[in-house]
């Protein structure tokens, strides 16, 4: 057994006034299969870079294994896939390469193709087997499932379940549940490791959060009660203390010794209450530091009485004059939430583009209701840049509502001042989601909206959709999201 030990780790980026990590300590057994989770922009990628040793930090990180990162850039993509495998894992025998490749249920002839001609899923597989064929290494696998279809994900699950010695960054709850045996979570104030998968971690987290909120409420009531009692005791003590200077009066029977004793007793009681109050305040300040409030997002869809909103009869998208999937027919009416599923490259995004008015060649009948107001989330974030204020103005959305949605999804004050171009991919996707839910529309059309978005935000988005019931058509690979949100499913087949 080997360990990666992290002791008193503190790190901040140059020019930043806030630490990303402060005095963090934990250890990792290199035989574990860890799932790394945390809000977007809270340090997941930074932690991976620190473990690789490519950032300067205070504290110590000790390890007896090599650390490799996925995905990494292939400089010459014109080479055959097998040549890339041999370069990354030069000590691997041919039979070992074939064995690893077969575990992914992939065709052997793919190894002889040029890397740049492979699909995204095939490239992921090549890079992963190359890293696992290396000796004495610990893998940092950063979001391998983005843009992968369901079949490729299933093959990846079966492969990774056979392996050990890695940290897997993924926002797909179902994917994590099937693979990992430990969760490493980046919280607001610390990094925590628990045995189990995402579901067991979430159950424990909810229990801890609920306990802290109940305890916080009890302590707040106790503090308020003690404050009132302490003030009353102090006031009573002061009033009694004033009578000490009066002369003895036989008619009132006031004895200065008795008065002094009573005053001291009341003052002592007041001081004891203050100490109990200070203790309660100390206990209270140790609560709620890592509680995610999970504030509710809001969607205000427009109603449209025209049905159907979108109609398709024997629809087929064409590519180079050739239909790329079997004919499909469907109607989308008010209140529908439709998921379009199918293999990569089969035309899912093309159908969404057709719905928003793009000129996509097709066979069959396709109609969109007149004056239909559509809110669209693109799969790509490449064109995003500038300030959030300018972005909201350009898209004619209420800036305060837009920023409120981002704040609820974890944006900090620093994030609000960051150029969108410099944001993480997860934050960019949140900008697109926040824009969409800030718009009033008859139908919301989202193309892979959850790529790179953290789990807490995914749950917020799910809950908002279920609460406000907008009419939607979406393409998404997160099985849990599809299961919870979709009312209808359109499956494309070759």
Short mmCIF file of C-alpha atoms in Angstrom, two decimals:
data_model
loop_
_atom_site.label_atom_id
_atom_site.label_comp_id
_atom_site.label_asym_id
_atom_site.label_seq_id
_atom_site.Cartn_x
_atom_site.Cartn_y
_atom_site.Cartn_z
CA UNK A 1 0.00 0.00 0.00
CA UNK A 2 1.24 3.50 -0.91
CA UNK A 3 -0.02 6.79 0.44
CA UNK A 4 -0.27 10.33 -0.85
CA UNK A 5 0.00 12.57 2.21
CA UNK A 6 -1.11 16.19 2.17
CA UNK A 7 -0.22 18.19 5.29
CA UNK A 8 -1.07 21.82 6.12
CA UNK A 9 -1.61 22.71 2.46
CA UNK A 10 -2.22 26.40 1.80
CA UNK A 11 -2.53 27.87 -1.69
CA UNK A 12 -3.62 31.04 -3.42
CA UNK A 13 -3.13 32.31 -6.96
CA UNK A 14 -0.87 35.31 -7.55
CA UNK A 15 -2.81 38.54 -7.30
CA UNK A 16 -5.66 36.95 -5.34
CA UNK A 17 -6.48 38.06 -1.81
CA UNK A 18 -8.24 34.80 -0.92
CA UNK A 19 -6.75 31.37 -0.30
CA UNK A 20 -8.17 28.53 -2.38
CA UNK A 21 -7.03 26.09 0.33
CA UNK A 22 -5.97 26.96 3.86
CA UNK A 23 -4.16 24.56 6.22
CA UNK A 24 -5.69 21.46 4.59
CA UNK A 25 -4.53 17.97 5.57
CA UNK A 26 -5.63 14.52 4.33
CA UNK A 27 -4.18 11.25 3.01
CA UNK A 28 -5.06 9.01 0.06
CA UNK A 29 -4.45 5.28 -0.27
CA UNK A 30 -3.27 4.77 -3.86
CA UNK A 31 -5.44 1.65 -4.17
CA UNK A 32 -8.62 3.66 -3.69
CA UNK A 33 -11.02 4.71 -6.42
CA UNK A 34 -11.92 8.25 -5.42
CA UNK A 35 -14.62 10.51 -6.81
CA UNK A 36 -13.70 14.21 -6.51
CA UNK A 37 -16.68 16.54 -6.12
CA UNK A 38 -17.19 20.23 -5.36
CA UNK A 39 -18.81 23.39 -6.68
CA UNK A 40 -17.50 24.86 -9.95
CA UNK A 41 -14.62 27.25 -9.38
CA UNK A 42 -13.89 25.99 -5.85
CA UNK A 43 -10.58 24.27 -6.56
CA UNK A 44 -11.00 20.81 -8.10
CA UNK A 45 -8.67 21.49 -11.03
CA UNK A 46 -6.33 23.40 -8.72
CA UNK A 47 -6.10 20.39 -6.38
CA UNK A 48 -5.23 18.13 -9.31
CA UNK A 49 -2.46 20.53 -10.37
CA UNK A 50 -1.10 20.63 -6.83
CA UNK A 51 -1.00 16.83 -6.69
CA UNK A 52 0.93 16.87 -9.98
CA UNK A 53 3.43 19.33 -8.46
CA UNK A 54 2.98 22.03 -11.12
CA UNK A 55 1.95 24.81 -8.71
CA UNK A 56 3.88 26.29 -5.80
CA UNK A 57 2.25 26.00 -2.37
CA UNK A 58 2.86 26.09 1.37
CA UNK A 59 2.76 22.83 3.31
CA UNK A 60 3.85 19.36 2.15
CA UNK A 61 2.63 16.81 -0.38
CA UNK A 62 4.51 13.50 -0.26
CA UNK A 63 3.95 10.55 -2.58
CA UNK A 64 5.79 7.40 -3.67
CA UNK A 65 3.98 7.04 -7.02
CA UNK A 66 4.02 8.98 -10.28
CA UNK A 67 0.91 11.09 -10.86
CA UNK A 68 -0.56 11.26 -14.39
CA UNK A 69 -3.33 13.53 -15.62
CA UNK A 70 -6.15 12.79 -18.08
CA UNK A 71 -6.91 14.28 -20.55
CA UNK A 72 -3.56 15.42 -21.92
CA UNK A 73 -2.67 16.95 -25.25
CA UNK A 74 -1.39 14.76 -28.08
CA UNK A 75 1.03 16.85 -30.14
CA UNK A 76 1.08 14.82 -33.33
CA UNK A 77 -2.44 13.52 -33.94
CA UNK A 78 -1.57 12.26 -37.41
CA UNK A 79 0.03 9.13 -35.95
CA UNK A 80 -1.70 5.80 -35.53
CA UNK A 81 -3.46 5.19 -32.22
CA UNK A 82 -1.17 2.22 -31.43
CA UNK A 83 1.91 4.45 -31.87
CA UNK A 84 0.53 6.87 -29.28
CA UNK A 85 -0.10 3.99 -26.86
CA UNK A 86 3.48 2.76 -27.32
CA UNK A 87 4.86 6.25 -26.70
CA UNK A 88 2.91 6.78 -23.46
CA UNK A 89 3.46 3.24 -22.13
CA UNK A 90 6.75 2.07 -23.76
CA UNK A 91 7.08 -0.98 -21.51
CA UNK A 92 3.66 -2.42 -22.39
CA UNK A 93 3.66 -5.64 -24.41
CA UNK A 94 1.41 -6.05 -27.44
CA UNK A 95 -0.71 -8.67 -25.68
CA UNK A 96 -1.22 -6.29 -22.74
CA UNK A 97 -2.41 -3.53 -25.07
CA UNK A 98 -4.88 -5.87 -26.80
CA UNK A 99 -6.14 -7.13 -23.44
CA UNK A 100 -6.78 -3.57 -22.17
CA UNK A 101 -8.46 -2.59 -25.44
CA UNK A 102 -10.76 -5.62 -25.30
CA UNK A 103 -11.84 -4.65 -21.78
CA UNK A 104 -13.37 -1.54 -23.36
CA UNK A 105 -15.33 -3.67 -25.83
CA UNK A 106 -13.64 -1.84 -28.72
CA UNK A 107 -12.70 -3.09 -32.19
CA UNK A 108 -8.99 -3.93 -32.54
CA UNK A 109 -8.72 -2.31 -35.99
CA UNK A 110 -9.28 1.09 -34.37
CA UNK A 111 -5.72 0.87 -33.01
CA UNK A 112 -4.42 1.10 -36.58
CA UNK A 113 -6.33 4.28 -37.40
CA UNK A 114 -4.91 7.78 -37.17
CA UNK A 115 -5.69 9.37 -33.83
CA UNK A 116 -7.21 12.51 -35.37
CA UNK A 117 -9.75 10.39 -37.31
CA UNK A 118 -11.12 8.73 -34.16
CA UNK A 119 -14.33 9.81 -32.47
CA UNK A 120 -14.19 11.62 -29.13
CA UNK A 121 -15.13 8.42 -27.29
CA UNK A 122 -12.43 6.41 -29.09
CA UNK A 123 -9.79 9.02 -28.25
CA UNK A 124 -10.82 8.86 -24.57
CA UNK A 125 -10.36 5.09 -24.63
CA UNK A 126 -6.89 5.30 -26.24
CA UNK A 127 -5.62 7.78 -23.66
CA UNK A 128 -7.06 5.86 -20.72
CA UNK A 129 -5.60 2.47 -21.62
CA UNK A 130 -2.25 4.16 -22.28
CA UNK A 131 -2.17 5.59 -18.76
CA UNK A 132 -3.36 2.39 -17.08
CA UNK A 133 -0.64 0.43 -18.91
CA UNK A 134 2.05 2.50 -17.19
CA UNK A 135 3.69 1.16 -14.04
CA UNK A 136 3.54 2.62 -10.52
CA UNK A 137 1.28 5.53 -11.38
CA UNK A 138 -1.77 7.17 -9.85
CA UNK A 139 -4.28 8.67 -12.27
CA UNK A 140 -6.12 11.98 -12.09
CA UNK A 141 -9.05 11.49 -14.48
CA UNK A 142 -10.73 14.84 -15.14
CA UNK A 143 -14.31 14.67 -16.45
CA UNK A 144 -13.93 11.87 -19.02
CA UNK A 145 -17.66 11.59 -19.83
CA UNK A 146 -18.40 15.02 -21.32
CA UNK A 147 -20.03 14.61 -24.75
CA UNK A 148 -19.92 10.76 -24.52
CA UNK A 149 -23.07 8.85 -25.46
CA UNK A 150 -24.70 6.27 -23.18
CA UNK A 151 -23.05 3.19 -24.76
CA UNK A 152 -19.54 4.66 -24.48
CA UNK A 153 -20.21 5.62 -20.87
CA UNK A 154 -21.36 2.10 -20.06
CA UNK A 155 -18.14 0.65 -21.52
CA UNK A 156 -16.12 3.19 -19.53
CA UNK A 157 -17.95 2.22 -16.31
CA UNK A 158 -17.16 -1.47 -16.81
CA UNK A 159 -13.52 -0.67 -17.52
CA UNK A 160 -12.95 1.66 -14.55
CA UNK A 161 -14.71 -0.74 -12.15
CA UNK A 162 -11.88 -3.21 -12.87
CA UNK A 163 -9.23 -0.60 -12.06
CA UNK A 164 -7.96 1.10 -8.91
CA UNK A 165 -5.59 3.89 -8.00
CA UNK A 166 -7.23 7.02 -9.37
CA UNK A 167 -9.15 10.19 -8.61
CA UNK A 168 -12.15 10.60 -10.90
CA UNK A 169 -13.63 14.07 -11.40
CA UNK A 170 -17.20 13.74 -12.61
CA UNK A 171 -20.49 15.54 -12.10
CA UNK A 172 -22.49 12.50 -13.23
CA UNK A 173 -23.98 11.00 -10.06
CA UNK A 174 -24.88 7.68 -11.67
CA UNK A 175 -21.38 7.35 -13.14
CA UNK A 176 -19.72 7.98 -9.76
CA UNK A 177 -22.04 5.59 -7.95
CA UNK A 178 -21.11 2.71 -10.23
CA UNK A 179 -17.33 3.20 -9.98
CA UNK A 180 -15.87 4.84 -6.87
CA UNK A 181 -15.31 3.48 -3.36
CA UNK A 182 -14.36 6.80 -1.73
CA UNK A 183 -15.48 10.41 -2.13
CA UNK A 184 -13.14 13.37 -1.71
CA UNK A 185 -15.22 16.53 -1.39
CA UNK A 186 -14.00 20.12 -1.54
CA UNK A 187 -16.22 21.95 0.92
CA UNK A 188 -16.45 25.64 1.77
CA UNK A 189 -13.80 25.41 4.49
CA UNK A 190 -12.05 22.06 4.17
CA UNK A 191 -11.38 18.90 2.14
CA UNK A 192 -13.01 15.75 3.43
CA UNK A 193 -12.70 12.07 2.46
CA UNK A 194 -15.42 9.49 3.11
CA UNK A 195 -15.66 5.81 2.25
CA UNK A 196 -18.48 4.93 -0.14
CA UNK A 197 -19.94 6.29 -3.37
CA UNK A 198 -21.72 9.54 -4.15
CA UNK A 199 -25.14 8.41 -2.89
CA UNK A 200 -23.79 7.33 0.52
CA UNK A 201 -21.79 10.58 0.76
CA UNK A 202 -24.89 12.64 -0.13
CA UNK A 203 -26.97 10.81 2.48
CA UNK A 204 -24.35 11.48 5.17
CA UNK A 205 -23.97 15.09 4.04
CA UNK A 206 -27.73 15.71 4.22
CA UNK A 207 -27.89 14.16 7.71
CA UNK A 208 -24.96 16.30 8.91
CA UNK A 209 -26.42 19.47 7.35
CA UNK A 210 -29.84 18.81 8.92
CA UNK A 211 -28.27 18.12 12.32
CA UNK A 212 -26.25 21.34 12.15
CA UNK A 213 -29.25 23.42 11.12
CA UNK A 214 -31.37 21.99 13.97
CA UNK A 215 -28.52 22.49 16.44
CA UNK A 216 -27.98 26.01 15.11
CA UNK A 217 -31.64 26.84 15.70
CA UNK A 218 -31.57 25.48 19.25
CA UNK A 219 -28.39 27.41 20.10
CA UNK A 220 -29.82 30.62 18.64
CA UNK A 221 -32.89 30.31 20.88
CA UNK A 222 -30.67 29.52 23.88
CA UNK A 223 -28.44 32.54 23.15
CA UNK A 224 -31.48 34.85 22.91
CA UNK A 225 -32.91 33.50 26.20
CA UNK A 226 -29.57 33.88 27.99
CA UNK A 227 -29.11 37.42 26.64
CA UNK A 228 -32.48 38.48 28.08
CA UNK A 229 -31.90 36.70 31.42
CA UNK A 230 -28.37 38.11 31.72
CA UNK A 231 -29.57 41.67 31.08
CA UNK A 232 -32.36 41.27 33.64
CA UNK A 233 -29.95 39.89 36.26
CA UNK A 234 -27.45 42.67 35.64
CA UNK A 235 -30.16 45.33 35.87
CA UNK A 236 -31.55 43.80 39.07
CA UNK A 237 -28.06 43.65 40.53
CA UNK A 238 -27.44 47.30 39.69
CA UNK A 239 -30.75 48.39 41.24
CA UNK A 240 -29.99 46.48 44.45
CA UNK A 241 -26.42 47.85 44.51
CA UNK A 242 -27.79 51.40 44.63
CA UNK A 243 -29.58 50.73 47.93
CA UNK A 244 -26.27 49.83 49.65
CA UNK A 245 -25.41 53.50 50.19
CA UNK A 246 -28.67 54.20 52.01
CA UNK A 247 -28.67 54.32 55.84
CA UNK A 248 -30.38 51.57 57.86
CA UNK A 249 -34.11 52.21 58.21
CA UNK A 250 -35.95 50.18 60.88
CA UNK A 251 -39.28 50.75 59.13
CA UNK A 252 -38.10 49.23 55.81
CA UNK A 253 -35.73 46.81 57.60
CA UNK A 254 -33.00 47.32 54.95
CA UNK A 255 -29.72 45.70 55.99
CA UNK A 256 -26.66 46.78 54.01
CA UNK A 257 -24.92 43.40 54.51
CA UNK A 258 -27.88 41.49 53.16
CA UNK A 259 -28.19 43.89 50.23
CA UNK A 260 -24.49 43.50 49.35
CA UNK A 261 -24.76 39.70 49.50
CA UNK A 262 -27.87 39.73 47.28
CA UNK A 263 -26.21 42.07 44.79
CA UNK A 264 -23.09 39.91 44.56
CA UNK A 265 -25.22 36.79 44.10
CA UNK A 266 -27.19 38.34 41.24
CA UNK A 267 -24.01 39.63 39.60
CA UNK A 268 -22.46 36.16 39.80
CA UNK A 269 -25.59 34.68 38.22
CA UNK A 270 -25.35 37.23 35.42
CA UNK A 271 -21.67 36.39 34.82
CA UNK A 272 -22.45 32.65 34.68
CA UNK A 273 -25.15 33.31 32.11
CA UNK A 274 -22.67 35.31 30.04
CA UNK A 275 -20.21 32.40 30.11
CA UNK A 276 -22.91 29.95 29.04
CA UNK A 277 -23.88 32.36 26.28
CA UNK A 278 -20.26 32.66 25.07
CA UNK A 279 -20.00 28.86 25.00
CA UNK A 280 -23.22 28.60 22.98
CA UNK A 281 -21.95 31.26 20.55
CA UNK A 282 -18.67 29.33 20.13
CA UNK A 283 -20.61 26.13 19.40
CA UNK A 284 -22.82 28.01 16.94
CA UNK A 285 -19.86 29.45 15.01
CA UNK A 286 -18.59 25.91 14.36
CA UNK A 287 -21.83 24.99 12.57
CA UNK A 288 -23.10 25.60 9.02
CA UNK A 289 -19.64 26.34 7.58
CA UNK A 290 -19.95 23.59 4.96
CA UNK A 291 -23.73 23.55 4.59
CA UNK A 292 -24.92 24.09 1.00
CA UNK A 293 -28.12 26.09 1.29
CA UNK A 294 -29.12 24.88 -2.21
CA UNK A 295 -31.29 27.94 -2.85
CA UNK A 296 -34.14 27.56 -5.30
CA UNK A 297 -33.74 28.74 -8.87
CA UNK A 298 -36.73 30.32 -10.59
CA UNK A 299 -38.14 29.88 -14.09
CA UNK A 300 -41.07 31.91 -15.45
CA UNK A 301 -42.24 30.19 -18.65
CA UNK A 302 -44.76 31.83 -20.96
CA UNK A 303 -47.95 29.98 -21.72
CA UNK A 304 -48.91 29.28 -25.30
CA UNK A 305 -52.30 27.90 -26.18
CA UNK A 306 -51.29 26.77 -29.65
CA UNK A 307 -50.80 23.02 -29.80
CA UNK A 308 -48.72 21.40 -31.03
CA UNK A 309 -45.82 23.80 -30.57
CA UNK A 310 -43.59 21.64 -32.76
CA UNK A 311 -44.65 18.85 -35.14
CA UNK A 312 -42.56 16.28 -37.02
CA UNK A 313 -43.72 13.54 -39.39
CA UNK A 314 -41.20 11.03 -40.76
CA UNK A 315 -38.41 13.50 -40.04
CA UNK A 316 -34.85 12.65 -41.11
CA UNK A 317 -31.87 14.98 -40.87
CA UNK A 318 -29.66 14.80 -43.98
CA UNK A 319 -25.88 15.01 -44.11
CA UNK A 320 -24.25 15.11 -47.56
CA UNK A 321 -27.66 14.25 -49.06
CA UNK A 322 -27.88 11.10 -46.92
CA UNK A 323 -30.35 10.57 -44.05
CA UNK A 324 -28.46 9.87 -40.83
CA UNK A 325 -31.23 8.32 -38.72
CA UNK A 326 -34.45 6.37 -39.20
CA UNK A 327 -37.65 8.43 -39.68
CA UNK A 328 -39.18 9.82 -36.48
CA UNK A 329 -42.56 11.42 -35.79
CA UNK A 330 -43.49 13.43 -32.69
CA UNK A 331 -45.53 16.32 -31.32
CA UNK A 332 -44.38 18.71 -28.61
CA UNK A 333 -47.22 20.35 -26.67
CA UNK A 334 -47.43 22.68 -23.69
CA UNK A 335 -45.94 21.11 -20.55
CA UNK A 336 -43.93 18.47 -22.40
CA UNK A 337 -40.36 17.80 -21.32
CA UNK A 338 -38.68 15.80 -24.05
CA UNK A 339 -35.23 14.20 -24.00
CA UNK A 340 -33.61 13.32 -27.34
CA UNK A 341 -31.15 10.45 -26.96
CA UNK A 342 -28.91 8.42 -29.28
CA UNK A 343 -25.30 7.76 -30.18
CA UNK A 344 -22.84 10.57 -30.81
CA UNK A 345 -23.03 11.98 -34.33
CA UNK A 346 -26.52 10.69 -35.03
CA UNK A 347 -28.15 14.13 -35.33
CA UNK A 348 -29.48 15.07 -31.87
CA UNK A 349 -28.06 18.60 -31.92
CA UNK A 350 -29.18 19.04 -35.54
CA UNK A 351 -32.81 18.50 -34.52
CA UNK A 352 -32.49 21.20 -31.84
CA UNK A 353 -30.93 23.59 -34.36
CA UNK A 354 -33.79 22.88 -36.74
CA UNK A 355 -36.22 23.81 -33.94
CA UNK A 356 -34.58 27.20 -33.40
CA UNK A 357 -34.72 28.03 -37.12
CA UNK A 358 -31.32 26.98 -38.44
CA UNK A 359 -31.18 25.86 -42.06
CA UNK A 360 -30.61 22.12 -41.62
CA UNK A 361 -31.38 19.80 -44.58
CA UNK A 362 -34.07 17.24 -43.81
CA UNK A 363 -36.66 14.86 -45.24
CA UNK A 364 -40.27 14.65 -44.10
CA UNK A 365 -42.55 17.24 -42.49
CA UNK A 366 -41.42 19.66 -39.79
CA UNK A 367 -43.40 22.63 -38.37
CA UNK A 368 -42.84 25.15 -35.56
CA UNK A 369 -45.76 27.29 -34.32
CA UNK A 370 -45.71 30.95 -35.32
CA UNK A 371 -44.53 33.55 -32.77
CA UNK A 372 -43.06 30.85 -30.56
CA UNK A 373 -40.61 32.39 -28.10
CA UNK A 374 -37.64 30.06 -27.66
CA UNK A 375 -34.85 30.14 -25.07
CA UNK A 376 -31.81 28.21 -26.34
CA UNK A 377 -28.72 26.88 -24.55
CA UNK A 378 -25.93 25.99 -26.95
CA UNK A 379 -23.55 23.09 -26.42
CA UNK A 380 -20.61 25.40 -27.15
CA UNK A 381 -19.23 28.17 -24.90
CA UNK A 382 -16.54 29.34 -27.36
CA UNK A 383 -18.12 32.72 -28.11
CA UNK A 384 -18.59 33.77 -24.49
CA UNK A 385 -16.55 36.79 -23.38
CA UNK A 386 -16.85 40.15 -21.67
CA UNK A 387 -18.44 41.16 -18.37
CA UNK A 388 -21.64 39.69 -16.98
CA UNK A 389 -23.21 43.16 -17.13
CA UNK A 390 -22.47 43.49 -20.86
CA UNK A 391 -23.63 39.92 -21.46
CA UNK A 392 -27.00 40.57 -19.80
CA UNK A 393 -27.44 43.82 -21.75
CA UNK A 394 -26.61 42.14 -25.08
CA UNK A 395 -29.21 39.44 -24.43
CA UNK A 396 -31.80 41.88 -23.04
CA UNK A 397 -32.27 40.07 -19.74
CA UNK A 398 -32.71 41.60 -16.29
CA UNK A 399 -29.19 41.90 -14.85
CA UNK A 400 -30.29 41.58 -11.21
CA UNK A 401 -32.30 38.40 -11.86
CA UNK A 402 -29.48 36.97 -14.01
CA UNK A 403 -26.86 37.59 -11.31
CA UNK A 404 -29.18 36.31 -8.58
CA UNK A 405 -29.45 32.98 -10.43
CA UNK A 406 -25.66 32.80 -10.75
CA UNK A 407 -25.21 33.58 -7.04
CA UNK A 408 -27.58 30.74 -6.17
CA UNK A 409 -25.46 28.42 -8.33
CA UNK A 410 -22.33 29.28 -6.38
CA UNK A 411 -20.89 32.41 -8.01
CA UNK A 412 -18.87 34.54 -5.58
CA UNK A 413 -18.20 38.30 -5.57
CA UNK A 414 -14.86 37.60 -7.26
CA UNK A 415 -16.61 35.60 -10.01
CA UNK A 416 -18.95 38.50 -10.77
CA UNK A 417 -15.93 40.69 -11.60
CA UNK A 418 -14.26 38.05 -13.81
CA UNK A 419 -14.35 38.24 -17.61
CA UNK A 420 -16.48 35.34 -18.88
CA UNK A 421 -13.61 34.34 -21.18
CA UNK A 422 -11.46 33.61 -18.08
CA UNK A 423 -14.10 31.54 -16.27
CA UNK A 424 -13.99 27.76 -15.95
CA UNK A 425 -16.06 25.69 -18.39
CA UNK A 426 -18.54 24.91 -15.61
CA UNK A 427 -19.00 28.59 -14.84
CA UNK A 428 -19.49 29.38 -18.54
CA UNK A 429 -22.24 26.76 -18.77
CA UNK A 430 -23.87 28.32 -15.70
CA UNK A 431 -23.85 31.68 -17.47
CA UNK A 432 -25.81 30.09 -20.34
CA UNK A 433 -28.24 28.32 -17.98
CA UNK A 434 -28.77 31.49 -15.89
CA UNK A 435 -29.44 33.47 -19.08
CA UNK A 436 -32.01 30.93 -20.22
CA UNK A 437 -33.94 30.67 -16.95
CA UNK A 438 -33.91 34.48 -16.70
CA UNK A 439 -35.80 34.62 -20.01
CA UNK A 440 -39.54 34.17 -20.34
CA UNK A 441 -40.14 31.68 -23.13
CA UNK A 442 -42.77 29.30 -24.47
CA UNK A 443 -40.21 26.54 -24.84
CA UNK A 444 -36.67 25.96 -23.54
CA UNK A 445 -34.32 24.11 -25.89
CA UNK A 446 -31.08 22.98 -24.23
CA UNK A 447 -28.18 21.19 -25.94
CA UNK A 448 -26.07 19.27 -23.40
CA UNK A 449 -26.60 21.96 -20.75
CA UNK A 450 -24.95 20.10 -17.86
CA UNK A 451 -21.46 19.52 -19.26
CA UNK A 452 -18.94 20.61 -16.58
CA UNK A 453 -21.69 21.77 -14.17
CA UNK A 454 -21.28 20.59 -10.57
CA UNK A 455 -23.67 18.17 -8.89
CA UNK A 456 -25.21 20.67 -6.44
CA UNK A 457 -26.14 22.98 -9.33
CA UNK A 458 -27.52 20.05 -11.34
CA UNK A 459 -29.87 19.25 -8.46
CA UNK A 460 -30.92 22.93 -8.26
CA UNK A 461 -31.69 22.95 -12.01
CA UNK A 462 -33.68 19.69 -11.73
CA UNK A 463 -35.72 21.03 -8.82
CA UNK A 464 -36.51 24.28 -10.65
CA UNK A 465 -37.70 22.41 -13.73
CA UNK A 466 -39.91 20.10 -11.66
CA UNK A 467 -41.34 23.07 -9.71
CA UNK A 468 -42.08 25.47 -12.58
CA UNK A 469 -42.78 22.87 -15.27
CA UNK A 470 -41.48 24.69 -18.39
CA UNK A 471 -41.98 23.13 -21.80
CA UNK A 472 -38.56 21.73 -22.77
CA UNK A 473 -36.65 19.77 -25.37
CA UNK A 474 -33.12 18.80 -24.41
CA UNK A 475 -30.14 16.62 -25.26
CA UNK A 476 -28.28 15.35 -22.20
CA UNK A 477 -26.15 12.33 -21.22
CA UNK A 478 -26.74 12.51 -17.45
CA UNK A 479 -28.97 9.47 -16.86
CA UNK A 480 -30.18 10.73 -13.47
CA UNK A 481 -31.21 14.09 -14.96
CA UNK A 482 -33.09 12.39 -17.82
CA UNK A 483 -34.83 10.01 -15.43
CA UNK A 484 -36.00 12.84 -13.14
CA UNK A 485 -36.88 15.51 -15.70
CA UNK A 486 -38.03 13.92 -18.97
CA UNK A 487 -41.70 13.11 -19.56
CA UNK A 488 -41.05 11.81 -23.09
CA UNK A 489 -38.00 10.34 -24.80
CA UNK A 490 -37.20 10.45 -28.53
CA UNK A 491 -34.54 7.88 -29.41
CA UNK A 492 -32.62 8.24 -32.68
CA UNK A 493 -31.34 5.12 -34.39
CA UNK A 494 -29.29 4.61 -37.53
#
